[in-house]
Amino acid sequence: MRIALFVTCVNDTLYPRTGRAVVRLLHRLGHEVVFPESQTCCGQMHYNSGYRRDAQKLAVRFVETFADADAVLAPSGSCAAMVRDNYPRLGERGSRLDRAVADLAPRVYDLSELLVDVLGVTDVGAYFPHTVAYHPTCHGLRLLKLGDRPYRLLSHVQGIDLRELEGATECCGFGGTFAMKNADVSAAMGADKARNAAATGAEVLCAVDNSCLMHIGGTLRRQRAGMRTLHLAEILASTEQEPAAL
């Protein structure tokens, strides 16, 4: 399959290893990955902050950039949810944007959806001999409804030891601009999540959103918990020959 990578702003700017891991993983599974260089932000921050017109312009650019893709992979649950859940609200019914979104949105996937639902694989040949706890982020859990897909993928990773995370479905407190507008509440929620993560005794906290991992990871570092954070893609791309860097 020919898969277009929408790397997202956070990954491109702060976590480029995640994008590279996605490419390695999909190549290993025998698929072609393309990177449309005209891609920009999906507009999530603008939409959530009330700048609907700016978000609409970015939505137009997105659908034009990825119109011909067989599938679009967004290794960020929140960005995939922006396209699938919020883009349909940006165009008037029957407008060109409305029609384009209706055509493209069903082909935009989170990594776990793409692997399990589209490519039909749960064992990707990964090797990661470490203890791991999984945090199901809000957008993945509540909007994309990823369910047990990430767990199914992780459970097939050779050498992994999965630990149960108490309060797993509770929000970490990041929420994009929420963390800036409501810093005290956000920090308190992040501290609770970090405390529960550290209590698992796992070496690594995994999620499908680096933005949430950035928030929790910062708290873990300040607590000197000794726990690392890794995107799901980096664990799934890890092999004995090319292990993920910790």
Coordinates of N, CA, C and O in Angstrom, one line a residue, residues 36-200:
P36 N 4.4 14.1 1.5 CA 4.0 15.3 0.8 C 4.6 16.6 1.5 O 4.3 16.9 2.6
E37 N 5.6 17.2 0.8 CA 6.3 18.3 1.5 C 5.5 19.6 1.6 O 5.9 20.5 2.3
S38 N 4.3 19.6 1.0 CA 3.5 20.8 1.1 C 2.6 20.8 2.4 O 1.9 21.7 2.7
Q39 N 2.7 19.7 3.2 CA 1.9 19.6 4.4 C 2.3 20.7 5.4 O 3.5 21.0 5.6
T40 N 1.3 21.1 6.2 CA 1.6 22.0 7.3 C 0.8 21.6 8.5 O 0.4 20.4 8.6
C41 N 0.5 22.5 9.4 CA -0.3 22.1 10.6 C -1.8 21.8 10.2 O -2.3 22.3 9.3
C42 N -2.4 20.9 11.0 CA -3.8 20.5 10.7 C -4.7 21.5 11.2 O -5.9 21.5 10.8
G43 N -4.3 22.5 12.0 CA -5.2 23.5 12.5 C -5.8 23.3 13.8 O -6.7 24.1 14.3
Q44 N -5.4 22.2 14.5 CA -6.0 21.9 15.8 C -5.9 23.0 16.8 O -6.9 23.3 17.5
M45 N -4.8 23.6 17.0 CA -4.6 24.6 18.0 C -5.4 25.8 17.6 O -6.0 26.5 18.5
H46 N -5.5 26.2 16.3 CA -6.4 27.3 15.9 C -7.8 27.0 16.2 O -8.5 27.9 16.8
Y47 N -8.3 25.8 15.9 CA -9.7 25.5 16.1 C -10.0 25.5 17.6 O -11.1 26.1 18.0
N48 N -9.2 24.9 18.4 CA -9.4 24.9 19.8 C -9.4 26.2 20.5 O -10.0 26.4 21.6
S49 N -8.7 27.2 19.9 CA -8.6 28.5 20.4 C -9.6 29.5 19.9 O -9.6 30.7 20.2
G50 N -10.5 29.0 19.0 CA -11.6 29.8 18.5 C -11.3 30.5 17.2 O -12.1 31.3 16.7
Y51 N -10.1 30.2 16.5 CA -9.8 30.8 15.3 C -10.3 29.9 14.1 O -9.5 29.3 13.4
R52 N -11.6 29.9 14.0 CA -12.2 29.0 13.0 C -11.8 29.2 11.6 O -11.5 28.3 10.8
R53 N -11.7 30.5 11.2 CA -11.3 30.8 9.8 C -9.9 30.4 9.5 O -9.7 29.8 8.4
D54 N -9.0 30.5 10.4 CA -7.6 30.1 10.2 C -7.6 28.5 10.1 O -6.8 28.0 9.3
A55 N -8.3 27.9 11.0 CA -8.4 26.4 11.0 C -9.0 25.9 9.6 O -8.5 24.9 9.1
Q56 N -9.9 26.7 9.1 CA -10.6 26.3 7.9 C -9.6 26.3 6.7 O -9.5 25.5 5.9
K57 N -8.7 27.4 6.7 CA -7.7 27.5 5.7 C -6.7 26.3 5.7 O -6.3 25.8 4.7
L58 N -6.4 25.9 6.9 CA -5.4 24.8 7.1 C -6.1 23.5 6.7 O -5.4 22.6 6.1
A59 N -7.4 23.4 6.9 CA -8.1 22.2 6.5 C -8.2 22.1 5.0 O -8.0 21.0 4.4
V60 N -8.4 23.2 4.3 CA -8.3 23.2 2.8 C -7.0 22.7 2.3 O -6.9 21.9 1.4
R61 N -5.9 23.3 2.9 CA -4.6 22.8 2.5 C -4.4 21.4 2.8 O -3.8 20.7 1.9
F62 N -4.8 20.9 3.9 CA -4.7 19.4 4.2 C -5.3 18.6 3.2 O -4.7 17.6 2.7
V63 N -6.6 18.8 2.9 CA -7.3 17.9 2.0 C -6.7 18.0 0.5 O -6.8 17.0 -0.2
E64 N -6.2 19.2 0.2 CA -5.6 19.3 -1.1 C -4.3 18.5 -1.2 O -3.9 17.9 -2.2
T65 N -3.5 18.6 -0.1 CA -2.2 17.9 0.0 C -2.3 16.4 0.0 O -1.5 15.7 -0.7
F66 N -3.4 15.9 0.6 CA -3.5 14.4 0.8 C -4.6 13.8 0.0 O -4.9 12.6 0.2
A67 N -5.2 14.5 -0.9 CA -6.3 14.1 -1.7 C -6.1 12.7 -2.4 O -7.0 11.9 -2.4
D68 N -4.9 12.5 -2.9 CA -4.7 11.3 -3.7 C -4.1 10.1 -2.9 O -3.8 9.1 -3.5
A69 N -4.0 10.2 -1.6 CA -3.4 9.2 -0.8 C -4.3 8.0 -0.7 O -5.5 8.2 -0.5
D70 N -3.7 6.8 -0.7 CA -4.5 5.6 -0.4 C -4.9 5.6 1.1 O -6.0 5.2 1.4
A71 N -4.0 6.0 1.9 CA -4.2 6.1 3.3 C -3.3 7.2 3.9 O -2.2 7.4 3.3
V72 N -3.7 7.9 4.9 CA -2.9 9.0 5.5 C -2.7 8.5 6.9 O -3.6 8.3 7.7
L73 N -1.4 8.4 7.3 CA -1.1 8.1 8.7 C -0.7 9.3 9.5 O 0.3 10.0 9.1
A74 N -1.4 9.5 10.6 CA -1.0 10.6 11.5 C -0.6 10.0 12.8 O -1.5 9.5 13.5
P75 N 0.7 9.9 13.1 CA 1.2 9.3 14.3 C 0.9 10.2 15.5 O 1.8 10.5 16.3
S76 N -0.3 10.7 15.6 CA -0.8 11.6 16.7 C -2.3 11.4 16.8 O -3.0 11.8 15.8
G77 N -2.8 10.8 17.9 CA -4.2 10.6 18.0 C -5.0 11.9 17.9 O -6.1 12.0 17.3
S78 N -4.5 13.0 18.5 CA -5.2 14.3 18.5 C -5.3 14.9 17.1 O -6.3 15.5 16.8
C79 N -4.3 14.8 16.3 CA -4.3 15.3 15.0 C -5.2 14.5 14.1 O -6.0 15.1 13.2
A80 N -5.2 13.2 14.2 CA -6.1 12.3 13.4 C -7.5 12.7 13.8 O -8.4 12.7 13.0
A81 N -7.8 12.9 15.1 CA -9.1 13.2 15.6 C -9.6 14.6 15.1 O -10.7 14.8 14.8
M82 N -8.6 15.5 14.9 CA -8.9 16.8 14.4 C -9.5 16.7 13.0 O -10.5 17.3 12.7
V83 N -8.9 15.9 12.2 CA -9.3 15.7 10.8 C -10.7 15.0 10.7 O -11.6 15.5 10.0
R84 N -10.8 14.0 11.5 CA -12.0 13.1 11.4 C -13.2 13.7 12.1 O -14.3 13.6 11.7
D85 N -12.9 14.4 13.3 CA -14.0 14.8 14.1 C -14.4 16.3 13.9 O -15.6 16.7 13.9
N86 N -13.3 17.1 13.7 CA -13.6 18.6 13.6 C -13.6 19.1 12.2 O -14.3 20.1 12.0
Y87 N -12.9 18.6 11.3 CA -13.0 19.1 9.9 C -14.4 19.1 9.3 O -14.8 20.0 8.6
P88 N -15.2 18.1 9.6 CA -16.6 18.1 9.1 C -17.4 19.3 9.6 O -18.4 19.6 9.0
R89 N -16.9 19.9 10.6 CA -17.7 21.1 11.2 C -17.2 22.4 10.5 O -17.8 23.5 10.8
L90 N -16.1 22.4 9.7 CA -15.6 23.6 9.2 C -16.1 24.0 7.9 O -16.1 25.2 7.5
G91 N -16.7 23.1 7.1 CA -17.2 23.5 5.8 C -18.8 23.5 5.8 O -19.4 22.6 6.5
E92 N -19.4 24.4 5.1 CA -20.8 24.4 5.0 C -21.3 23.2 4.3 O -20.6 22.6 3.4
R93 N -22.4 22.7 4.7 CA -23.0 21.4 4.1 C -23.0 21.6 2.6 O -23.6 22.5 2.0
G94 N -22.4 20.6 1.9 CA -22.5 20.6 0.4 C -21.4 21.4 -0.2 O -21.3 21.4 -1.5
S95 N -20.6 22.1 0.6 CA -19.5 23.0 0.0 C -18.4 22.1 -0.5 O -18.3 20.9 -0.2
R96 N -17.5 22.7 -1.2 CA -16.3 21.9 -1.8 C -15.5 21.3 -0.6 O -15.1 20.2 -0.7
L97 N -15.3 22.1 0.4 CA -14.5 21.6 1.6 C -15.3 20.4 2.2 O -14.7 19.4 2.6
D98 N -16.6 20.6 2.4 CA -17.4 19.5 3.0 C -17.3 18.2 2.3 O -17.1 17.2 2.8
R99 N -17.3 18.3 0.9 CA -17.2 17.1 0.1 C -15.8 16.5 0.2 O -15.7 15.3 0.2
A100 N -14.8 17.4 0.1 CA -13.4 16.9 0.2 C -13.1 16.2 1.5 O -12.5 15.2 1.5
V101 N -13.6 16.8 2.6 CA -13.4 16.2 3.9 C -14.1 14.8 4.0 O -13.6 13.8 4.5
A102 N -15.3 14.8 3.5 CA -16.1 13.5 3.5 C -15.4 12.4 2.8 O -15.4 11.2 3.1
D103 N -14.7 12.8 1.7 CA -13.9 11.8 0.9 C -12.6 11.4 1.6 O -12.3 10.2 1.6
L104 N -11.9 12.3 2.2 CA -10.6 12.0 2.7 C -10.6 11.5 4.2 O -9.8 10.6 4.5
A105 N -11.4 12.1 5.0 CA -11.4 11.8 6.4 C -11.4 10.3 6.8 O -10.7 9.8 7.6
P106 N -12.2 9.5 6.1 CA -12.2 8.0 6.4 C -10.9 7.3 6.0 O -10.7 6.2 6.5
R107 N -10.0 8.0 5.3 CA -8.7 7.4 5.0 C -7.6 7.9 5.9 O -6.4 7.7 5.6
V108 N -7.9 8.7 6.9 CA -6.9 9.2 7.8 C -6.9 8.3 9.1 O -8.0 8.1 9.7
Y109 N -5.7 7.8 9.4 CA -5.7 6.8 10.5 C -4.6 7.1 11.5 O -3.5 7.7 11.2
D110 N -4.8 6.8 12.8 CA -3.8 6.6 13.8 C -3.0 5.4 13.4 O -3.5 4.5 12.7
L111 N -1.8 5.2 14.0 CA -0.9 4.1 13.6 C -1.6 2.8 14.0 O -1.5 1.8 13.2
S112 N -2.2 2.7 15.2 CA -2.7 1.4 15.6 C -3.9 1.0 14.7 O -4.1 -0.2 14.4
E113 N -4.7 2.0 14.3 CA -5.8 1.7 13.4 C -5.3 1.2 12.0 O -5.8 0.2 11.4
L114 N -4.3 1.9 11.5 CA -3.7 1.5 10.2 C -3.2 0.1 10.2 O -3.5 -0.7 9.3
L115 N -2.5 -0.3 11.3 CA -1.9 -1.6 11.3 C -2.9 -2.7 11.5 O -2.9 -3.7 10.8
V116 N -3.8 -2.5 12.5 CA -4.8 -3.5 12.8 C -5.9 -3.6 11.9 O -6.3 -4.7 11.4
D117 N -6.5 -2.5 11.5 CA -7.8 -2.5 10.7 C -7.5 -2.5 9.2 O -8.2 -3.2 8.5
V118 N -6.5 -1.8 8.8 CA -6.2 -1.7 7.3 C -5.2 -2.7 6.8 O -5.5 -3.4 5.9
L119 N -4.1 -2.8 7.5 CA -3.1 -3.7 7.1 C -3.3 -5.1 7.7 O -2.6 -6.1 7.2
G120 N -4.1 -5.3 8.6 CA -4.5 -6.6 9.2 C -3.3 -7.3 9.9 O -3.2 -8.5 9.8
V121 N -2.6 -6.5 10.7 CA -1.4 -7.1 11.4 C -1.4 -6.7 12.8 O -1.7 -5.5 13.1
T122 N -1.1 -7.6 13.7 CA -0.9 -7.2 15.1 C 0.5 -7.6 15.6 O 1.1 -7.0 16.5
D123 N 1.2 -8.6 14.9 CA 2.6 -8.9 15.2 C 3.4 -8.3 14.1 O 3.4 -8.8 13.0
V124 N 4.1 -7.2 14.4 CA 4.9 -6.5 13.4 C 6.4 -6.9 13.4 O 7.2 -6.3 12.8
G125 N 6.7 -7.9 14.2 CA 8.1 -8.4 14.3 C 9.0 -7.5 15.2 O 10.2 -7.5 15.0
A126 N 8.4 -6.9 16.2 CA 9.2 -6.0 17.0 C 9.8 -6.7 18.2 O 9.3 -7.8 18.6
Y127 N 10.9 -6.2 18.7 CA 11.6 -6.7 19.8 C 11.9 -5.5 20.8 O 12.6 -4.6 20.4
F128 N 11.5 -5.6 22.0 CA 11.7 -4.5 22.9 C 11.7 -5.1 24.3 O 10.7 -5.2 25.0
P129 N 12.9 -5.6 24.8 CA 13.0 -6.3 26.1 C 13.0 -5.3 27.3 O 14.0 -5.3 28.0
H130 N 11.8 -4.7 27.5 CA 11.7 -3.7 28.6 C 10.3 -3.7 29.2 O 9.4 -4.2 28.6
T131 N 10.2 -3.2 30.4 CA 8.9 -3.1 31.0 C 8.3 -1.8 30.6 O 8.9 -0.7 30.5
V132 N 7.0 -1.9 30.2 CA 6.2 -0.8 29.6 C 4.8 -0.7 30.2 O 4.1 -1.7 30.4
A133 N 4.4 0.6 30.4 CA 3.1 0.9 30.8 C 2.5 1.7 29.6 O 3.2 2.6 29.1
Y134 N 1.2 1.5 29.3 CA 0.6 2.2 28.2 C -0.5 3.2 28.7 O -1.3 2.9 29.5
H135 N -0.4 4.5 28.3 CA -1.3 5.5 28.6 C -2.2 5.8 27.4 O -1.8 6.3 26.4
P136 N -3.5 5.4 27.5 CA -4.5 5.7 26.4 C -4.9 7.2 26.4 O -5.7 7.6 27.3
T137 N -4.4 8.0 25.5 CA -4.7 9.4 25.5 C -6.1 9.7 25.2 O -6.8 8.9 24.6
C138 N -6.6 10.9 25.6 CA -8.0 11.2 25.5 C -8.5 11.2 24.1 O -9.6 10.6 23.8
H139 N -7.8 11.7 23.1 CA -8.3 11.7 21.7 C -8.4 10.3 21.2 O -9.3 10.0 20.5
G140 N -7.4 9.5 21.5 CA -7.4 8.1 21.0 C -8.5 7.3 21.6 O -9.1 6.5 21.0
L141 N -8.7 7.6 22.9 CA -9.7 6.8 23.7 C -11.1 7.2 23.4 O -12.0 6.4 23.1
R142 N -11.3 8.5 23.4 CA -12.7 9.0 23.3 C -13.2 9.4 21.9 O -14.4 9.3 21.7
L143 N -12.3 9.9 21.1 CA -12.7 10.3 19.7 C -12.4 9.3 18.7 O -13.3 8.9 17.9
L144 N -11.2 8.8 18.7 CA -10.9 7.7 17.7 C -11.4 6.4 18.1 O -11.5 5.5 17.3
K145 N -11.6 6.2 19.4 CA -12.1 4.9 20.0 C -11.2 3.8 19.6 O -11.6 2.8 19.0
L146 N -9.9 4.0 19.9 CA -8.9 3.0 19.5 C -9.0 1.7 20.3 O -8.6 0.6 19.8
G147 N -9.7 1.7 21.4 CA -9.9 0.5 22.2 C -8.7 -0.2 22.5 O -7.7 0.3 23.0
D148 N -8.7 -1.6 22.3 CA -7.5 -2.4 22.7 C -6.5 -2.5 21.5 O -5.5 -3.3 21.7
R149 N -6.6 -1.8 20.5 CA -5.7 -1.9 19.3 C -4.2 -1.7 19.8 O -3.4 -2.6 19.5
P150 N -3.9 -0.6 20.5 CA -2.5 -0.5 20.9 C -2.0 -1.6 21.8 O -0.9 -2.1 21.7
Y151 N -2.9 -2.1 22.7 CA -2.5 -3.2 23.6 C -2.2 -4.5 22.8 O -1.3 -5.2 23.1
R152 N -3.1 -4.7 21.8 CA -2.9 -5.9 21.0 C -1.5 -5.9 20.3 O -0.8 -6.9 20.2
L153 N -1.2 -4.7 19.8 CA 0.1 -4.6 19.1 C 1.3 -4.7 20.1 O 2.2 -5.4 19.8
L154 N 1.1 -4.1 21.3 CA 2.2 -4.2 22.3 C 2.3 -5.6 22.8 O 3.5 -6.1 23.1
S155 N 1.2 -6.3 22.9 CA 1.3 -7.7 23.5 C 2.0 -8.7 22.6 O 2.5 -9.7 23.1
H156 N 2.2 -8.3 21.3 CA 2.9 -9.2 20.4 C 4.3 -8.8 20.2 O 5.1 -9.5 19.4
V157 N 4.8 -7.8 20.9 CA 6.2 -7.4 20.9 C 7.0 -8.4 21.7 O 6.8 -8.6 22.9
Q158 N 8.0 -9.0 21.1 CA 8.9 -10.0 21.7 C 9.7 -9.3 22.8 O 10.3 -8.3 22.7
G159 N 9.7 -10.0 24.0 CA 10.5 -9.5 25.1 C 9.9 -8.5 26.0 O 10.4 -8.1 27.1
I160 N 8.7 -7.9 25.6 CA 8.1 -6.8 26.4 C 7.4 -7.4 27.6 O 6.9 -8.5 27.7
D161 N 7.4 -6.5 28.7 CA 6.7 -6.8 29.9 C 5.7 -5.7 30.2 O 6.1 -4.6 30.6
L162 N 4.4 -5.9 29.9 CA 3.4 -4.8 30.0 C 2.9 -4.7 31.4 O 2.6 -5.7 32.0
R163 N 2.9 -3.5 32.0 CA 2.5 -3.3 33.3 C 1.1 -2.5 33.3 O 0.9 -1.6 32.4
E164 N 0.2 -2.8 34.2 CA -1.0 -2.1 34.2 C -0.9 -0.7 34.9 O -0.2 -0.6 35.9
L165 N -1.5 0.2 34.3 CA -1.4 1.6 34.7 C -2.7 2.0 35.5 O -3.8 2.0 34.9
E166 N -2.6 2.3 36.7 CA -3.8 2.7 37.5 C -4.3 4.0 37.0 O -3.6 4.9 36.7
G167 N -5.6 4.1 36.9 CA -6.3 5.4 36.4 C -5.9 5.6 34.9 O -5.7 6.8 34.5
A168 N -5.7 4.6 34.2 CA -5.2 4.7 32.8 C -6.1 5.7 31.9 O -5.6 6.4 31.1
T169 N -7.4 5.6 32.1 CA -8.3 6.4 31.3 C -8.4 7.8 31.7 O -9.1 8.6 31.1
E170 N -7.8 8.2 32.8 CA -7.9 9.6 33.2 C -7.0 10.5 32.4 O -5.9 10.1 32.0
C171 N -7.4 11.7 32.1 CA -6.6 12.7 31.3 C -5.3 13.1 32.0 O -5.3 13.2 33.2
C172 N -4.3 13.3 31.2 CA -3.0 13.7 31.8 C -2.9 15.1 32.1 O -2.0 15.6 32.7
G173 N -3.9 15.9 31.5 CA -3.9 17.4 31.8 C -3.3 18.2 30.7 O -3.3 19.5 30.9
F174 N -2.8 17.6 29.7 CA -2.1 18.5 28.7 C -3.2 19.3 27.9 O -3.3 20.5 28.0
G175 N -3.9 18.6 27.0 CA -5.0 19.3 26.3 C -4.5 20.5 25.4 O -5.3 21.4 25.2
G176 N -3.3 20.5 24.9 CA -2.9 21.6 24.1 C -2.9 22.9 24.8 O -2.2 23.1 25.8
T177 N -3.7 23.8 24.3 CA -3.7 25.2 24.9 C -4.3 25.2 26.3 O -4.1 26.1 27.1
F178 N -5.0 24.1 26.7 CA -5.5 24.0 28.0 C -4.4 24.1 29.1 O -4.5 24.7 30.1
A179 N -3.2 23.5 28.7 CA -2.1 23.5 29.7 C -1.6 24.9 29.9 O -1.0 25.1 30.9
M180 N -1.8 25.8 28.9 CA -1.3 27.1 29.1 C -2.4 28.0 29.7 O -2.0 28.9 30.6
K181 N -3.6 27.8 29.4 CA -4.7 28.6 29.9 C -5.1 28.2 31.4 O -5.6 29.0 32.1
N182 N -4.8 26.9 31.7 CA -5.2 26.4 33.0 C -4.0 25.7 33.6 O -4.1 24.5 33.9
A183 N -2.9 26.4 33.7 CA -1.6 25.8 34.1 C -1.6 25.0 35.4 O -1.1 23.9 35.5
D184 N -2.3 25.6 36.4 CA -2.2 24.9 37.7 C -3.0 23.6 37.7 O -2.6 22.6 38.2
V185 N -4.2 23.6 37.1 CA -5.0 22.4 36.9 C -4.3 21.3 36.1 O -4.2 20.2 36.4
S186 N -3.7 21.8 35.0 CA -2.9 20.9 34.1 C -1.8 20.3 34.8 O -1.6 19.1 34.7
A187 N -1.0 21.1 35.6 CA 0.1 20.5 36.3 C -0.3 19.5 37.4 O 0.4 18.5 37.5
A188 N -1.4 19.8 38.0 CA -1.9 18.8 39.0 C -2.3 17.5 38.4 O -2.0 16.4 38.9
M189 N -3.0 17.6 37.3 CA -3.4 16.4 36.6 C -2.2 15.6 36.1 O -2.2 14.3 36.1
G190 N -1.2 16.3 35.6 CA 0.0 15.7 35.1 C 0.7 15.0 36.2 O 1.3 13.9 36.0
A191 N 0.7 15.6 37.4 CA 1.4 15.0 38.5 C 0.8 13.7 39.0 O 1.4 12.7 39.3
D192 N -0.6 13.7 38.9 CA -1.3 12.4 39.2 C -0.9 11.3 38.3 O -0.7 10.2 38.6
K193 N -1.0 11.7 37.0 CA -0.7 10.7 35.9 C 0.8 10.2 36.1 O 1.0 9.0 36.0
A194 N 1.7 11.1 36.3 CA 3.1 10.7 36.4 C 3.3 9.8 37.7 O 4.1 8.9 37.6
R195 N 2.6 10.1 38.7 CA 2.8 9.3 39.9 C 2.3 7.9 39.7 O 2.9 6.9 40.1
N196 N 1.1 7.8 39.0 CA 0.6 6.4 38.7 C 1.5 5.7 37.7 O 1.7 4.5 37.9
A197 N 2.1 6.4 36.8 CA 3.0 5.8 35.8 C 4.2 5.3 36.5 O 4.7 4.1 36.3
A198 N 4.8 6.1 37.4 CA 6.0 5.7 38.1 C 5.7 4.5 39.0 O 6.6 3.6 39.3
A199 N 4.5 4.4 39.6 CA 4.2 3.3 40.5 C 4.1 2.0 39.8 O 4.1 0.9 40.5
T200 N 4.0 1.9 38.5 CA 4.0 0.7 37.8 C 5.4 0.0 37.9 O 5.5 -1.2 37.6

